[in-house]
Amino acid sequence: MKRKAEMAEGSLFAQTDMTPKGTENTKTAQPLRPAEEAAAHAWKEKIWEFDLTKPSQWMKDTMKEDMLKEGFGKREANKVFKGLFFKEKVCNTRTQALEYLKSIPTSYAVKYKIGITPSPKMVSLEKRLREKEEKLSTYTKEQNEKKFTAPFVSCPHCKSRVNRSFIHPPLCPVCGKDMRSDTAVKTITTLEETVRDLKKRYEDTARKYNSKFTGGETWIIRLVNPLYEEK
């Protein structure tokens, strides 16, 4: 009786992973159609801008025509346009409009103000911003070229001597820390903070200034591709 029970128990667990005859899973993933393949690897999202005088259907036709040239099929293009809504909302700046569009998961369109002569404060902030951005770009490039041009580079943190081909500046592939000098890192960090601050100050000033004006608007559309697949 004991042996019979053991055999029954063994048979029970032996059959748990067995597939009954005639029920084999013969389904295989179907390859994507060329149009689906193109849509899946084209772009995740895209920004379009149109003059306020253009009818919404004309804008859709223009965008669809470009998508078809990229390899989208009509079915795939229609899926991108599904739910596209033109909202009579006017943002004070382009940045503000993009922030609003980013908060919506589907394709959407709003307006933002254009053609407004910037205030003296805006001109001054923009000039300072461009100067700091240029300085940041130049300094970062100089530091990367200075540090990562030798065949082998030593990490100041873990002391590893690494082949340059394995380095993705500015991080050490061994310890993951910044391989540039402390002075360079501090300077770059300071410049980045300055750029962020100037961008915020400019945007806040522009929003407040542009809010006083009406007219001079343009459509901005964010198309979201629901078929997109990460490579």
Coordinates of C-alpha atoms in Angstrom, one line a residue:
M1 CA 0.0 0.0 0.0
K2 CA 2.9 2.3 0.8
R3 CA 4.6 1.7 -2.5
K4 CA 1.3 2.2 -4.3
A5 CA 0.8 5.5 -2.6
E6 CA 4.3 6.6 -3.5
M7 CA 3.7 5.7 -7.1
A8 CA 0.5 7.6 -7.2
E9 CA 2.2 10.6 -5.7
G10 CA 5.1 10.3 -8.1
S11 CA 2.6 10.0 -11.0
L12 CA 0.7 13.1 -9.9
F13 CA 3.8 15.4 -9.9
A14 CA 5.2 13.9 -13.0
Q15 CA 2.2 14.9 -15.0
T16 CA 1.9 18.5 -13.9
D17 CA 4.1 19.8 -16.7
M18 CA 2.7 17.5 -19.4
T19 CA 0.6 18.8 -22.2
P20 CA -2.3 16.7 -23.2
K21 CA -2.2 15.3 -26.8
G22 CA -3.7 17.5 -29.3
T23 CA -3.4 20.7 -27.2
E24 CA 0.2 21.6 -28.2
N25 CA 0.7 25.4 -28.5
T26 CA 1.3 25.9 -32.2
K27 CA 0.8 29.6 -32.2
T28 CA 3.8 31.7 -33.2
A29 CA 4.2 35.5 -33.1
Q30 CA 3.1 36.9 -36.4
P31 CA 5.7 39.2 -38.1
L32 CA 4.7 42.9 -38.3
R33 CA 3.6 44.3 -41.5
P34 CA 6.0 46.8 -43.1
A35 CA 3.8 49.7 -42.1
E36 CA 3.6 48.5 -38.5
E37 CA 7.3 48.0 -38.4
A38 CA 7.9 51.5 -39.6
A39 CA 5.5 53.0 -37.1
A40 CA 7.0 51.0 -34.3
H41 CA 10.5 52.3 -34.8
A42 CA 9.9 55.8 -36.3
W43 CA 9.5 58.1 -33.3
K44 CA 7.9 58.2 -29.8
E45 CA 6.5 61.7 -30.1
K46 CA 6.8 64.6 -32.5
I47 CA 6.1 68.3 -32.3
W48 CA 4.4 70.2 -35.0
E49 CA 3.6 73.9 -35.4
F50 CA 1.1 75.6 -37.7
D51 CA -0.1 79.0 -38.5
L52 CA -3.4 79.9 -36.8
T53 CA -5.1 80.4 -40.1
K54 CA -4.8 76.8 -41.2
P55 CA -7.9 74.6 -40.8
S56 CA -7.5 71.6 -38.5
Q57 CA -8.2 69.1 -41.3
W58 CA -5.5 70.7 -43.4
M59 CA -3.0 70.3 -40.5
K60 CA -4.0 66.6 -40.1
D61 CA -3.6 65.9 -43.8
T62 CA -0.2 67.6 -43.8
M63 CA 1.1 65.6 -40.9
K64 CA -0.4 62.3 -42.3
E65 CA 1.3 62.9 -45.6
D66 CA 4.7 63.2 -44.0
M67 CA 4.0 60.1 -41.9
L68 CA 3.1 58.1 -45.0
K69 CA 6.4 59.1 -46.5
E70 CA 8.1 57.7 -43.4
G71 CA 6.5 54.3 -44.0
F72 CA 3.4 54.6 -41.8
G73 CA 0.3 53.0 -43.2
K74 CA -3.0 54.8 -43.2
R75 CA -4.3 52.5 -40.4
E76 CA -1.2 53.3 -38.3
A77 CA -1.4 57.0 -39.0
N78 CA -5.1 57.0 -37.9
K79 CA -4.1 55.4 -34.6
V80 CA -1.7 58.2 -33.9
F81 CA -4.4 60.8 -34.7
K82 CA -7.0 59.0 -32.6
G83 CA -8.1 61.3 -29.8
L84 CA -6.2 64.4 -31.3
F85 CA -8.0 67.4 -29.9
F86 CA -7.5 71.0 -30.7
K87 CA -8.0 72.9 -27.5
E88 CA -8.7 76.6 -27.5
K89 CA -6.1 77.1 -24.8
V90 CA -3.5 79.9 -25.2
C91 CA -0.2 79.6 -23.4
N92 CA 2.0 82.6 -22.8
T93 CA 5.2 80.9 -24.0
R94 CA 6.2 77.9 -26.1
T95 CA 7.8 76.3 -23.1
Q96 CA 4.6 76.6 -21.1
A97 CA 2.7 75.0 -24.0
L98 CA 5.1 72.1 -24.2
E99 CA 4.8 71.6 -20.4
Y100 CA 1.1 71.4 -20.8
L101 CA 1.2 69.0 -23.7
K102 CA 3.7 66.8 -21.9
S103 CA 1.1 66.4 -19.1
I104 CA -1.4 64.8 -21.5
P105 CA -0.7 61.1 -22.6
T106 CA -2.3 61.4 -26.0
S107 CA -1.9 63.6 -29.1
Y108 CA -3.1 67.1 -28.3
A109 CA -2.9 70.7 -29.6
V110 CA -2.9 74.1 -28.0
K111 CA -1.8 77.6 -28.9
Y112 CA 1.0 79.9 -27.6
K113 CA 1.7 83.5 -28.1
I114 CA 4.2 84.7 -30.7
G115 CA 5.3 87.9 -32.3
I116 CA 5.6 89.8 -29.1
T117 CA 8.6 92.1 -28.8
P118 CA 10.5 91.0 -25.7
S119 CA 10.9 93.3 -22.8
P120 CA 14.4 94.8 -21.9
K121 CA 14.6 92.4 -19.0
M122 CA 13.9 89.4 -21.2
V123 CA 16.6 90.5 -23.7
S124 CA 19.1 90.9 -20.9
L125 CA 18.3 87.5 -19.4
E126 CA 18.4 85.8 -22.8
K127 CA 21.8 87.3 -23.5
R128 CA 23.2 86.1 -20.2
L129 CA 21.7 82.7 -20.7
R130 CA 23.3 82.2 -24.1
E131 CA 26.7 83.3 -22.8
K132 CA 26.6 80.9 -19.9
E133 CA 25.4 78.0 -22.2
E134 CA 28.2 78.7 -24.5
K135 CA 30.7 78.8 -21.7
L136 CA 29.4 75.6 -20.2
S137 CA 29.6 73.8 -23.6
T138 CA 33.1 75.0 -24.3
Y139 CA 34.5 74.3 -20.8
T140 CA 32.9 70.8 -20.8
K141 CA 34.4 70.0 -24.2
E142 CA 37.8 71.2 -23.2
Q143 CA 37.8 69.2 -20.0
N144 CA 36.7 66.0 -21.8
E145 CA 39.4 66.5 -24.5
K146 CA 42.0 67.2 -21.9
K147 CA 41.2 64.2 -19.7
F148 CA 40.2 61.5 -22.1
T149 CA 42.6 61.8 -25.1
A150 CA 45.4 59.5 -23.7
P151 CA 45.3 55.8 -24.6
F152 CA 44.9 54.9 -20.8
V153 CA 43.2 57.1 -18.2
S154 CA 43.6 56.8 -14.4
C155 CA 40.6 57.2 -12.2
P156 CA 41.3 59.6 -9.3
H157 CA 38.8 57.7 -7.1
C158 CA 39.4 53.9 -7.5
K159 CA 42.9 54.4 -9.0
S160 CA 42.0 52.0 -11.9
R161 CA 44.0 52.5 -15.1
V162 CA 41.4 52.1 -17.9
N163 CA 41.6 51.8 -21.6
R164 CA 40.1 54.9 -23.2
S165 CA 37.9 52.8 -25.5
F166 CA 36.0 51.5 -22.4
I167 CA 35.3 54.9 -21.0
H168 CA 32.1 56.8 -21.6
P169 CA 33.1 60.3 -20.4
P170 CA 33.0 61.4 -17.7
L171 CA 32.3 58.2 -15.8
C172 CA 34.8 55.5 -14.7
P173 CA 33.6 52.1 -16.0
V174 CA 35.0 50.5 -12.8
C175 CA 33.6 52.6 -9.9
G176 CA 31.1 54.8 -11.9
K177 CA 32.4 58.1 -10.5
D178 CA 33.3 61.2 -12.4
M179 CA 36.9 61.0 -13.6
R180 CA 37.4 64.7 -14.1
S181 CA 39.2 66.8 -11.5
D182 CA 37.3 68.1 -8.5
T183 CA 37.9 71.7 -9.8
A184 CA 36.4 70.8 -13.2
V185 CA 33.4 69.1 -11.7
K186 CA 32.7 72.0 -9.4
T187 CA 33.0 74.5 -12.2
I188 CA 30.7 72.5 -14.5
T189 CA 28.1 72.0 -11.7
T190 CA 28.1 75.7 -10.9
L191 CA 27.7 76.6 -14.6
E192 CA 24.8 74.1 -15.0
E193 CA 23.0 75.5 -11.9
T194 CA 23.5 79.1 -13.4
V195 CA 22.0 78.0 -16.7
R196 CA 19.0 76.3 -15.0
D197 CA 18.4 79.4 -12.9
L198 CA 18.6 81.8 -15.9
K199 CA 16.3 79.6 -17.9
K200 CA 13.7 79.6 -15.1
R201 CA 14.0 83.4 -14.6
Y202 CA 13.6 84.0 -18.3
E203 CA 10.6 81.7 -18.6
D204 CA 8.9 83.3 -15.6
T205 CA 9.6 86.8 -16.9
A206 CA 8.3 85.9 -20.4
R207 CA 5.1 84.3 -19.1
K208 CA 4.3 87.3 -16.9
Y209 CA 5.1 89.8 -19.7
N210 CA 3.3 87.9 -22.5
S211 CA 0.2 87.5 -20.4
K212 CA -0.5 91.2 -20.9
F213 CA -0.9 90.7 -24.7
T214 CA -3.6 89.1 -26.9
G215 CA -3.3 88.0 -30.5
G216 CA -0.3 86.7 -32.3
E217 CA -0.7 83.0 -31.7
T218 CA 0.2 79.8 -33.3
W219 CA -0.8 76.1 -33.0
I220 CA 1.6 73.7 -31.5
I221 CA 0.8 70.0 -31.7
R222 CA 2.3 67.0 -29.9
L223 CA 1.7 63.7 -31.7
V224 CA 2.2 60.6 -29.5
N225 CA 2.9 57.4 -31.3
P226 CA 1.1 54.6 -29.4
L227 CA 2.7 52.0 -31.7
Y228 CA 6.3 53.0 -30.7
E229 CA 8.5 50.2 -29.4
E230 CA 11.9 50.8 -27.6
K231 CA 14.7 49.3 -29.6

